[in-house]
Coordinates of C-alpha atoms in Angstrom, one line a residue:
X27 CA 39.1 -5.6 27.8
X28 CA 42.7 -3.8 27.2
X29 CA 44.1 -7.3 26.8
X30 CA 47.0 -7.4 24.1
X31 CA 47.5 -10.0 21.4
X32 CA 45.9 -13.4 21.9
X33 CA 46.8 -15.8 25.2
X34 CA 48.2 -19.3 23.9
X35 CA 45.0 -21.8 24.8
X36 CA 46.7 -24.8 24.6
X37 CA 44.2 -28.0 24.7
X38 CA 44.6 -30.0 27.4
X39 CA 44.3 -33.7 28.2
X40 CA 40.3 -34.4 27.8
X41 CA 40.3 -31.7 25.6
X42 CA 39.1 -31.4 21.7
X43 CA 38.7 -29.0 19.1
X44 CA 36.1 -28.8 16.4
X45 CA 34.9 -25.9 14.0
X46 CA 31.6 -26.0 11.5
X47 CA 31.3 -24.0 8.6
X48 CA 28.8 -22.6 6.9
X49 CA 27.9 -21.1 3.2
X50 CA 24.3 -19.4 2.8
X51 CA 25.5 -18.1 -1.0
X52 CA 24.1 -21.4 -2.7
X53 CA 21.1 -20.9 -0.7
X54 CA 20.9 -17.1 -1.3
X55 CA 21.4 -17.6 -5.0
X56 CA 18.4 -19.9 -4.9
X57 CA 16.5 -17.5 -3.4
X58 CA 17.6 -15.0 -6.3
X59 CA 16.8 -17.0 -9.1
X60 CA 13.4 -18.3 -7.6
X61 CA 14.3 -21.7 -6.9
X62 CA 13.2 -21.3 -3.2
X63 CA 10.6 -19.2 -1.9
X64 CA 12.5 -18.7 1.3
X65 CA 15.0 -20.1 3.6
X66 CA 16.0 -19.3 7.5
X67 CA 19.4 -19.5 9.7
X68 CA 18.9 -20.4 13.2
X69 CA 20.9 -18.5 16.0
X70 CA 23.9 -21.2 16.1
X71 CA 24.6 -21.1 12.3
X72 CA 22.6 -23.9 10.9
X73 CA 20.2 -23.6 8.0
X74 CA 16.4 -23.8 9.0
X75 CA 14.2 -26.8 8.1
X76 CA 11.1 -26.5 5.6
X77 CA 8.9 -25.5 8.9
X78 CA 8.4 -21.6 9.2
X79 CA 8.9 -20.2 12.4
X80 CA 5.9 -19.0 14.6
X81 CA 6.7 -15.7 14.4
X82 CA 8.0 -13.6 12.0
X83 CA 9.5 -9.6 12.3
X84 CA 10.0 -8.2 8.7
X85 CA 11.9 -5.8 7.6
X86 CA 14.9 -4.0 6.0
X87 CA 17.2 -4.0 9.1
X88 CA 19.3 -1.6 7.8
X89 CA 20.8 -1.0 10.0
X90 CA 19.5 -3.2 13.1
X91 CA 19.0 -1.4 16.4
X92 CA 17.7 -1.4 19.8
X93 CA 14.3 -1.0 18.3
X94 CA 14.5 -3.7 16.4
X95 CA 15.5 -5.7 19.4
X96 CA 13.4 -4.1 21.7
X97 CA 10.3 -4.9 19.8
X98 CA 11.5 -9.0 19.4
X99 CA 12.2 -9.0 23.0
X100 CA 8.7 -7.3 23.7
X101 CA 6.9 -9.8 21.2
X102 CA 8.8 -12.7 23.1
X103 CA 7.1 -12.1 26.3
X104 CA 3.7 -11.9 24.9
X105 CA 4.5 -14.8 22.5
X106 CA 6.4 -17.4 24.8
X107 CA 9.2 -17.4 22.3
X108 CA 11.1 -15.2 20.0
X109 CA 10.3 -14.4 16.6
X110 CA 12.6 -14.8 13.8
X111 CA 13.6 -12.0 11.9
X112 CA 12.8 -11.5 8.0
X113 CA 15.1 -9.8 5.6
X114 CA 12.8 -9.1 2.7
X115 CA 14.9 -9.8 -0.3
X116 CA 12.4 -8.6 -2.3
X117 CA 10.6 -5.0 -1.8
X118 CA 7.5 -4.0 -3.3
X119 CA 9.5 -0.2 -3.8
X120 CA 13.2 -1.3 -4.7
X121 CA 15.0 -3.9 -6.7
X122 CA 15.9 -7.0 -5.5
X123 CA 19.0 -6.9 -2.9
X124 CA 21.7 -8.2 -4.3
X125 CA 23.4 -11.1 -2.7
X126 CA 26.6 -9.9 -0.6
X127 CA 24.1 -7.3 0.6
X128 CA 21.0 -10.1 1.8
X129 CA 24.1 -12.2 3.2
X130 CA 25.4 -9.0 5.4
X131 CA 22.2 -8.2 6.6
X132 CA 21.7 -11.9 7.4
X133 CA 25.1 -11.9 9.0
X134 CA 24.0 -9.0 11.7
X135 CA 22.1 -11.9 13.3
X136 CA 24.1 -14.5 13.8
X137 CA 24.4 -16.2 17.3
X138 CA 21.8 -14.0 18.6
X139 CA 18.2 -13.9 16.5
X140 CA 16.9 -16.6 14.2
X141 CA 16.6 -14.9 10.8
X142 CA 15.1 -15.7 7.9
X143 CA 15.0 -14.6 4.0
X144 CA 11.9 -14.4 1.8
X145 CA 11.1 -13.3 -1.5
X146 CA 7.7 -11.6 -0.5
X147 CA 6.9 -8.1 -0.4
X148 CA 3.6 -8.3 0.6
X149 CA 2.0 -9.7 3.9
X150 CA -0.4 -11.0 2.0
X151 CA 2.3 -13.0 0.1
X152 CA 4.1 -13.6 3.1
X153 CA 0.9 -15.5 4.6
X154 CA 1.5 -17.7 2.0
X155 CA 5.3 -18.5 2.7
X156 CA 4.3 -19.0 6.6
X157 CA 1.0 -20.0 6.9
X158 CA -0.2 -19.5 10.7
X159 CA 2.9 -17.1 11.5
X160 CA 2.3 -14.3 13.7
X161 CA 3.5 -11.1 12.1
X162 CA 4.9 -8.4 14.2
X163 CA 4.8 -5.0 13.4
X164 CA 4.9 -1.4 14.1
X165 CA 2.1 1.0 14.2
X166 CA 2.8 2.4 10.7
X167 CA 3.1 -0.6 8.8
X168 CA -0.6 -1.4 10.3
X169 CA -2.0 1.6 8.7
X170 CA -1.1 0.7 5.7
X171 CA -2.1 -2.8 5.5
X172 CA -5.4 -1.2 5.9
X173 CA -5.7 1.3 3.8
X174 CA -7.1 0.4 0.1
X175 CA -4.6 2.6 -1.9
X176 CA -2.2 0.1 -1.1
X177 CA -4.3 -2.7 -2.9
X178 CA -4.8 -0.6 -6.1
X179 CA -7.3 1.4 -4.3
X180 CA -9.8 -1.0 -4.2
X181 CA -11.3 -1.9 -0.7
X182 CA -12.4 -5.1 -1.8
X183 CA -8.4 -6.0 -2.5
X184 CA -8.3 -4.9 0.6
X185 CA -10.5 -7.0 2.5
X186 CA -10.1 -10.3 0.1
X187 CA -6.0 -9.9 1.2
X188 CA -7.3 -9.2 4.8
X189 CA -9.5 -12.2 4.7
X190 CA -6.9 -14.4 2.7
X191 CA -4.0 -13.6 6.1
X192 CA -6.9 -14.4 8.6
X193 CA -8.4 -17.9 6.9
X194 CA -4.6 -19.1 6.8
X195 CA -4.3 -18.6 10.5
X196 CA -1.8 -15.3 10.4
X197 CA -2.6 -12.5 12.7
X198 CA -0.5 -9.2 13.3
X199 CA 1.3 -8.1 16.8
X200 CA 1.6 -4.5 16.9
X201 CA 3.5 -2.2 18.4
X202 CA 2.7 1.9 19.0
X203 CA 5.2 4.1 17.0
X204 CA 5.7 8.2 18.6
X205 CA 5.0 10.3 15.6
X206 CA 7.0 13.8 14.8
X207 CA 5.0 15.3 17.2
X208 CA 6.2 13.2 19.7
X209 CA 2.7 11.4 20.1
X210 CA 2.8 8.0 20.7
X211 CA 0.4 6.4 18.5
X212 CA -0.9 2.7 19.7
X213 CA -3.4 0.3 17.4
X214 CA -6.6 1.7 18.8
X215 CA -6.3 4.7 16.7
X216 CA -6.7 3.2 14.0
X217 CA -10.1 2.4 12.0
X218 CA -10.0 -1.4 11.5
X219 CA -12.1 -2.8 8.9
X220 CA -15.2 -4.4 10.1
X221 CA -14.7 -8.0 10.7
X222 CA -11.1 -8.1 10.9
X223 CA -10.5 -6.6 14.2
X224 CA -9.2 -9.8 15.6
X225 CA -6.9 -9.8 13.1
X226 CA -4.9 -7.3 15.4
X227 CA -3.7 -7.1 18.7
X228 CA -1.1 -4.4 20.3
X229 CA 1.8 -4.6 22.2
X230 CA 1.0 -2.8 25.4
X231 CA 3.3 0.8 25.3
X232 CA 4.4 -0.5 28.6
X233 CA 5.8 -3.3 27.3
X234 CA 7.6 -1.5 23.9
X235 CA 8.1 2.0 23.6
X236 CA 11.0 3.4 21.3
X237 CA 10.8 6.5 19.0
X238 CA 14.0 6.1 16.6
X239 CA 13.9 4.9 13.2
X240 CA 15.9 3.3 10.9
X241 CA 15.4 6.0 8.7
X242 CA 16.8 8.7 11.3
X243 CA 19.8 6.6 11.9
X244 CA 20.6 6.7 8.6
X245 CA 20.4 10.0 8.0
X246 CA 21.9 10.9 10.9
X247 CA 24.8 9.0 10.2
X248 CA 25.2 10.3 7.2
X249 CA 25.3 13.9 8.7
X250 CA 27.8 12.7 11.3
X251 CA 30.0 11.5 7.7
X252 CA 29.3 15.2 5.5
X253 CA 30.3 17.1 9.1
X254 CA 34.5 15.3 9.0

C-alpha cells in the first residue's frame, strides 16, 4: 500500500495476543514412509480429522492458478461447498515428491483452500482413501479414465475400476477444457462406457471456462527466464 516499515500496534487494555504453530513435516514424513495413507490441512492451519472431505480436486498444482481456483469456485456452487484440494504425493509417471517440495505445494493453500495430501495415483485408489468423495476434474483427465490403455489395455480393468469408484459412492464433476484449436471440449463428447454414465456429470461451460494450463505457464515462464 506504499506504507514504510511497520506501525507500532501496541495492545491495549482488553487486549491479548496469541499465536499457534504448526509443523506438517512429522505428518509428511508419515506420508513418505507409508505410515498414513493421507492427511489434510484445513484453511486456518489445523491438521484434518480421519474424515475425508466431500470433495476432492487433484492434482500437481504446480504452480496454482486462476484455473485452479476457478474450477473450485465453479464446483462450489454446484456442490454447496468447496472442495479440498489434493496434492498427489505420489504420481503414477514420476517419483515420489520429496518433502520440502509436498510441504511448498501444501503451503500455496494456506488460509484460503482446504488441502489435502495422498499417496494415490490412481482414482481408482483414491476411491479407496475417500470413499463417497466427489472427484473434480477436467475434460482431459475424463478421457483417460475411460480409455482401457490406461488399465493395461484391458477394458475389463477398465470397467471393474469404473464399477469399484461407482459401488463406493465416488462420482466425477467435470469441467470442459479448450483444446489447441481453440475448441472448447465439454463431457458430452466423450464415449462413456455403457452403464457408467452416471458416473459423470459436467460443469456447465457457463459456469467454468478457462483455457491455460499449468503446463503453458510453465513453459512460458521458463521462456520469460532464457529471454533476461
Amino acid at each position: 500500500c506504499g506504507g514504510r516499515g511497520r506501525p507500532p500496534l501496541s495492545l491495549g487494555p482488553g487486549d491479548s495476543l496469541s499465536t499457534e504453530t504448526f509443523d506438517y513435516t512429522a505428518a509428511a514424513g508419515q506420508l513418505r514412509r507409508g505410515a498414513v495413507a493421507w492427511f489434510g490441512i484445513e484453511p486456518d492451519g489445523r491438521l484434518m480429522g480421519p474424515t475425508p472431505p466431500a470433495a476432492i480436486l487433484s492434482g500437481s498444482f504446480n504452480p496454482l492458478h486462476a484455473g485452479h481456483t476457478g474450477l473450485a469456485e465453479a464446483a462450489a456452487g454446484l456442490l454447496g461447498a468447496p472442495p479440498a484440494f489434493e496434492v498427489s504425493a505420489v504420481n503414477a509417471d514420476k517419483p515420489p515428491l520429496e518433502t520440502a517440495v509436498l510441504l511448498d505445494r501444501l503451503s500455496r493453500f494456506a488460509g484460503r483452500w482446504a488441502v489435502v495430501a495422498g499417496s494415490a495415483p490412481t482414482f481408482v485408489e483414491k476411491s479407496r482413501l475417500y470413499p463417497g468423495a466427489v472427484f473434480v476434474v477436467g475434460f482431459d483427465t475424463a478421457a483417460r479414465i475411460i480409455q482401457p490403455r490406461y488399465y493395461g489395455d484391458s477394458e475389463a480393468d477398465m470397467r471393474a475400476a469404473l464399477a469399484e469408484i461407482r459401488d463406493r459412492g465416488n462420482r466425477f464433476l467435470v469441467a470442459g477444457r479448450e483444446g489447441s484449436d481453440g475448441r472448447f471440449r465439454e463431457l458430452g463428447e466423450l464415449e462413456l462406457p455403457q452403464g457408467f454414465a452416471g458416473l459423470f456429470e459436467a460443469i456447465p461451460e457457463r459456469l467454468f471456462h478457462h483455457d491455460v494450463s499449468s503446463t503453458e505457464i510453465r513453459a512460458a515462464l521458463r521462456a520469460e527466464a532464457d529471454s533476461k
